[in-house]
Every structure is written in C-alpha cells, then in structure tokens.
Coordinates of C-alpha atoms in Angstrom, one line a residue:
M1 CA 94.5 64.2 158.9
L2 CA 95.9 67.8 158.9
A3 CA 93.8 68.7 155.9
T4 CA 90.6 67.4 157.6
V5 CA 91.4 69.5 160.8
A6 CA 92.1 72.5 158.7
R7 CA 88.8 72.3 156.8
A8 CA 87.0 72.0 160.2
I9 CA 88.8 75.2 161.4
Q10 CA 88.0 77.0 158.2
R11 CA 84.3 76.0 158.4
E12 CA 83.8 76.5 162.1
V13 CA 86.5 78.6 163.9
V14 CA 87.0 81.4 161.3
P15 CA 83.3 82.1 160.9
R16 CA 82.9 82.2 164.7
L17 CA 85.7 84.8 164.8
L18 CA 84.0 86.9 162.1
V19 CA 80.7 86.7 164.0
A20 CA 82.4 87.8 167.2
T21 CA 83.9 90.6 165.2
R22 CA 80.6 91.9 163.9
G23 CA 78.8 91.6 167.2
R24 CA 81.4 93.4 169.2
A25 CA 81.9 96.1 166.6
E26 CA 78.2 96.8 166.6
E27 CA 78.2 97.0 170.4
R28 CA 81.2 99.3 170.6
G29 CA 80.8 101.2 167.3
G30 CA 84.1 100.4 165.7
G31 CA 87.6 99.4 166.8
L32 CA 87.7 97.0 169.7
G33 CA 91.1 97.1 171.3
N34 CA 92.3 94.8 174.1
V35 CA 92.2 91.8 171.8
T36 CA 94.4 88.9 172.8
V37 CA 95.5 85.8 171.0
T38 CA 94.7 82.6 172.9
A39 CA 96.5 79.3 173.0
A40 CA 93.6 77.8 171.1
D41 CA 94.0 80.5 168.4
I42 CA 97.7 79.5 168.1
E43 CA 96.9 75.8 167.8
D44 CA 94.2 76.3 165.2
F45 CA 96.3 78.7 163.1
T46 CA 99.3 76.3 163.2
Q47 CA 97.1 73.5 161.9
L48 CA 96.1 75.7 159.0
V49 CA 99.8 76.5 158.3
M50 CA 100.7 72.8 158.3
A51 CA 97.8 71.9 156.1
H52 CA 99.0 74.1 153.2
D53 CA 95.9 76.3 153.5
R54 CA 97.3 79.8 153.1
R55 CA 93.9 81.3 152.1
A56 CA 92.3 79.9 155.3
A57 CA 95.3 81.1 157.4
G58 CA 94.9 84.5 155.8
A59 CA 91.1 84.6 156.7
F60 CA 92.0 83.6 160.3
I61 CA 94.3 86.5 160.6
E62 CA 91.9 88.9 158.9
A63 CA 89.2 87.9 161.5
L64 CA 91.6 88.8 164.3
R65 CA 92.6 92.0 162.6
E66 CA 88.9 93.0 162.3
R67 CA 88.5 92.5 166.0
G68 CA 91.2 95.1 166.4
L69 CA 94.4 93.1 166.8
P70 CA 97.4 95.3 165.6
V71 CA 99.7 93.9 163.0
S72 CA 102.6 93.9 165.5
D73 CA 100.6 91.7 167.8
V74 CA 99.7 89.3 164.9
L75 CA 103.5 89.0 164.3
L76 CA 104.5 88.6 167.9
D77 CA 101.5 86.9 169.5
L78 CA 100.4 84.6 166.7
L79 CA 103.1 84.0 164.1
A80 CA 106.0 83.7 166.5
P81 CA 104.2 81.3 168.9
S82 CA 103.1 79.3 165.9
A83 CA 106.7 78.9 164.8
R84 CA 107.6 77.7 168.3
L85 CA 104.7 75.3 168.3
L86 CA 105.9 73.8 165.0
G87 CA 109.3 73.1 166.7
D88 CA 107.6 71.6 169.7
L89 CA 105.5 69.3 167.6
W90 CA 108.6 68.1 165.8
L91 CA 110.4 67.5 169.2
R92 CA 107.3 65.4 170.2
D93 CA 107.4 63.5 167.0
R94 CA 104.0 64.9 166.0
C95 CA 105.4 66.1 162.6
S96 CA 108.4 65.7 160.5
F97 CA 111.4 68.1 160.0
A98 CA 110.1 68.7 156.5
D99 CA 106.7 69.8 157.9
V100 CA 108.5 72.3 160.2
S101 CA 110.6 73.7 157.4
L102 CA 107.7 74.1 155.0
G103 CA 105.6 75.5 157.8
L104 CA 108.2 78.2 158.5
V105 CA 108.3 79.0 154.8
R106 CA 104.5 79.5 154.8
L107 CA 104.7 81.6 157.9
Q108 CA 107.3 83.8 156.2
H109 CA 105.0 84.2 153.2
I110 CA 102.0 85.0 155.5
M111 CA 104.1 87.6 157.3
R112 CA 105.0 89.3 154.1
D113 CA 101.3 89.3 153.1
I114 CA 100.2 91.1 156.2
T115 CA 103.0 93.6 156.4
G116 CA 103.3 94.3 152.7
S117 CA 103.2 97.9 151.7
G118 CA 102.8 100.8 153.9
R119 CA 104.7 99.2 156.8
R120 CA 107.3 102.0 157.1
V121 CA 106.6 105.1 159.2
E122 CA 108.7 108.2 159.5
Q123 CA 110.9 108.7 162.5
G124 CA 109.8 111.5 164.8
D125 CA 113.0 113.4 164.3
G126 CA 113.1 112.9 160.6
R127 CA 116.2 110.7 160.7
T128 CA 116.4 107.3 159.1
R129 CA 118.2 104.8 161.3
H130 CA 120.0 101.8 159.9
A131 CA 120.1 98.3 161.4
L132 CA 122.1 95.3 160.2
L133 CA 120.6 91.9 161.3
F134 CA 121.9 88.4 160.9
H135 CA 122.2 85.0 162.5
F136 CA 125.7 84.1 163.6
P137 CA 127.4 82.3 160.7
R138 CA 126.6 78.6 160.4
E139 CA 123.3 78.9 162.2
Q140 CA 119.9 78.4 160.6
H141 CA 116.2 79.0 161.1
R142 CA 115.7 82.6 160.0
F143 CA 112.0 83.1 160.7
G144 CA 112.5 84.7 164.2
L145 CA 115.0 87.2 162.8
S146 CA 112.6 88.0 159.9
L147 CA 110.0 89.0 162.6
V148 CA 112.6 91.3 164.1
Q149 CA 113.2 92.8 160.7
E150 CA 109.5 93.5 160.2
M151 CA 109.2 95.2 163.6
F152 CA 112.2 97.5 162.8
L153 CA 110.6 98.3 159.4
C154 CA 107.3 99.1 161.0
S155 CA 109.1 101.5 163.4
G156 CA 110.7 103.4 160.5
W157 CA 114.1 101.8 160.4
Q158 CA 116.1 100.9 157.3
V159 CA 117.1 97.2 157.7
T160 CA 119.7 95.1 156.0
L161 CA 119.1 91.4 156.7
V162 CA 121.9 89.0 155.5
A163 CA 122.9 85.4 156.0
P164 CA 126.7 85.5 156.1
A165 CA 128.5 82.1 155.6
S166 CA 131.5 83.2 157.8
I167 CA 132.6 85.8 160.3
E168 CA 134.8 87.3 157.6
E169 CA 131.8 87.7 155.3
A170 CA 129.8 89.4 158.1
T171 CA 132.8 91.7 158.8
E172 CA 132.8 92.8 155.1
V173 CA 129.1 93.8 155.4
V174 CA 129.7 95.7 158.6
R175 CA 132.6 97.6 156.9
D176 CA 130.7 98.4 153.7
S177 CA 128.0 100.7 155.1
W178 CA 127.0 102.8 158.1
F179 CA 124.9 101.1 160.6
D180 CA 123.5 102.5 163.9
V181 CA 122.7 99.0 165.3
L182 CA 124.1 95.5 164.7
G183 CA 121.7 92.8 165.8
V184 CA 123.0 89.2 166.0
S185 CA 121.0 86.0 166.8
L186 CA 122.8 83.0 168.4
G187 CA 121.3 79.7 169.3
N188 CA 124.4 77.5 170.0
D189 CA 126.1 78.1 173.4
D190 CA 129.3 76.5 172.1
L191 CA 129.7 79.5 169.8
L192 CA 129.7 82.2 172.5
N193 CA 133.5 82.6 172.5
D194 CA 133.5 82.9 168.7
L195 CA 130.8 85.6 169.0
T196 CA 132.8 87.5 171.6
S197 CA 135.8 87.7 169.2
A198 CA 133.6 88.5 166.3
I199 CA 131.9 91.5 168.1
S200 CA 135.3 92.9 168.9
T201 CA 136.2 92.6 165.2
W202 CA 133.0 94.2 164.0
R203 CA 133.3 97.1 166.4
R204 CA 136.8 97.8 165.1
G205 CA 135.8 97.5 161.5
S206 CA 132.5 99.5 161.7
R207 CA 132.3 102.9 160.1
N208 CA 130.2 103.9 163.1
Q209 CA 132.6 104.0 166.1
A210 CA 129.6 104.2 168.4
L211 CA 128.0 101.1 166.9
A212 CA 125.3 99.6 169.1
V213 CA 125.4 95.8 169.3
L214 CA 122.3 93.9 170.2
V215 CA 122.2 90.1 170.7
G216 CA 119.3 87.7 170.9
G217 CA 118.2 84.1 170.3
P218 CA 118.1 81.0 172.4
A219 CA 121.7 81.5 173.8
F220 CA 120.6 84.7 175.5
L221 CA 116.9 84.1 176.3
D222 CA 117.5 82.6 179.7
H223 CA 120.8 84.3 180.2
P224 CA 120.6 88.0 179.3
E225 CA 123.7 88.6 181.3
R226 CA 125.7 86.9 178.6
S227 CA 125.2 90.0 176.4
G228 CA 127.8 91.9 178.5
E229 CA 130.1 88.8 178.5
V230 CA 130.3 88.7 174.7
G231 CA 130.8 92.5 174.4
A232 CA 127.3 93.5 173.3
D233 CA 125.4 96.5 174.6
A234 CA 122.2 94.6 175.4
S235 CA 120.1 91.5 174.7
A236 CA 116.5 91.4 173.6
P237 CA 114.0 88.6 174.4
N238 CA 111.7 89.4 171.5
A239 CA 111.2 91.5 168.5
R240 CA 109.3 94.3 170.2
E241 CA 111.9 94.7 172.9
A242 CA 114.7 94.6 170.3
V243 CA 113.3 97.7 168.6
R244 CA 112.7 99.5 172.0
I245 CA 116.2 98.8 173.2
A246 CA 117.8 99.7 169.9
E247 CA 116.0 103.0 169.9
H248 CA 117.2 103.7 173.4
L249 CA 120.8 102.8 172.5
V250 CA 120.9 105.2 169.5
G251 CA 118.8 108.0 171.1
V252 CA 120.2 111.4 171.0
G253 CA 122.8 112.0 173.7
M254 CA 122.5 108.4 174.9
R255 CA 125.7 107.0 173.4
S256 CA 129.2 108.3 173.0
P257 CA 131.9 106.9 170.6
R258 CA 133.4 103.8 171.9
G259 CA 137.2 103.5 172.0
N260 CA 138.9 100.7 170.1

C-alpha cells in the first residue's frame, strides 16, 4: 500500500512541484523566496520516507529547494514535522514501531544528503565556538538532536554529538574538552531531578567555568520554566531557536564566569 502511494506521489506530486518551480522562476526571474512547506507536503514526503523510496524523497526535496526553500527550512519545516508525523502514525496504530525506527534512519540519511559538504560557515568574529550535544543518558530517539547539530554546524559551530550511557560517562566528556555550550535533550519528566544534579556536576567539572547550559526536548517544550529549575541557562523549543539562544549566551560581554 505504501509503495503504491509513494509511486503516485513520485509520478504526480513531484512533477507538479517542478512545474510550479519553472513557472514561478520564469515569472520572477530566479530565486523565489517566501516558500512554505504545507501539511500536504509533509504527509506526501512522509509516505515516501516510509516506502523506502530515498530517490523520490530526494527529488521531492530538490523541487522545494528549486522553489527557493532554504536548507534550514527543509530541516525544520519538512524533516522535523515528518519525524513527528511518523510518531503520530505509530500512536494511532497506522504503522509499526519498526516502520518508525526505519523511517527515522532514512530521515537521518536524507538530512546528511542535503547538508553534506559546505554546510559550515565562518563566524563573523573569526572565532570557532564549541557545542556539546547529547540526550540525557538512557533516553533514545536521536533524530531531533541531529537536526540541532546540523543547525549549529550551518551556523559555523564545531559540534560534538555523543550518546553517553551514564551521567558519569557524560561528565567525562564535559571534562575532556573546552565547550562554550552544553545542550541536553530530555523527554522523561521523571528524570528532571537527575538532570538537576547532573547539570550541577557538569558545571563543576567543565573546563569552561562560564559554561552555558541549554536544555530541550519534550520535558521542556510545554514547560520552558523548568530550565531554571534544573539549573540550566535557557530552554529552546526547536533547533533554530537553540542556535539563536546559544549565540546570545556566549556573546561577547554577555556572560561572566559562574561561581561553583
């Protein structure tokens, strides 16, 4: 069934996107701008992802790119909602957990395809900033954090993305290198107290005594005030905001060393 739907999308939807691209490009003489991803786009793209059709999914994205959609918007407005839709379909028993897992793997591959080389840009002040990103130990589903990683890379950051099995392992990573920002994702509310203790430990062990700590994930999405309760500097609702807030936190003259 999914394969049939995917073939229909490949035959009908993608060509229509390409036709729209050419027509509007001729009218405006080049780049289009103001391109938005619709709910129908997300549904069609997700069907392609679930149908193992990476080539058609790539053509779908290319059609949107030719219409002027920036890579950052492809990541945040198409791939991220597609990942959420996979989860929703599973919750509604429209697909299996295996379908979701494989779909997320395909989204990860697609993300790497479209970011690829040339994604790094120089910081305006010539300084390379370093971010450490990980899910809180014992938590899974890394696609969302991979999107955050890509957004940091596109903004000129050096990023270390790890999957620590324990708080102790995460602490070792924090101690080993200098990081300007530590970003942690948490989904399970029951682990908030553990995160509070861990952030305190990471601050004490960091080589950077002004380490900025940014939290995100389902545990903070509807409760951003929790960031202060766990000892973080801020929370971010999405990857784009994560970069903006991180750059604010490490901006020149915007932070002073934090006492231990």
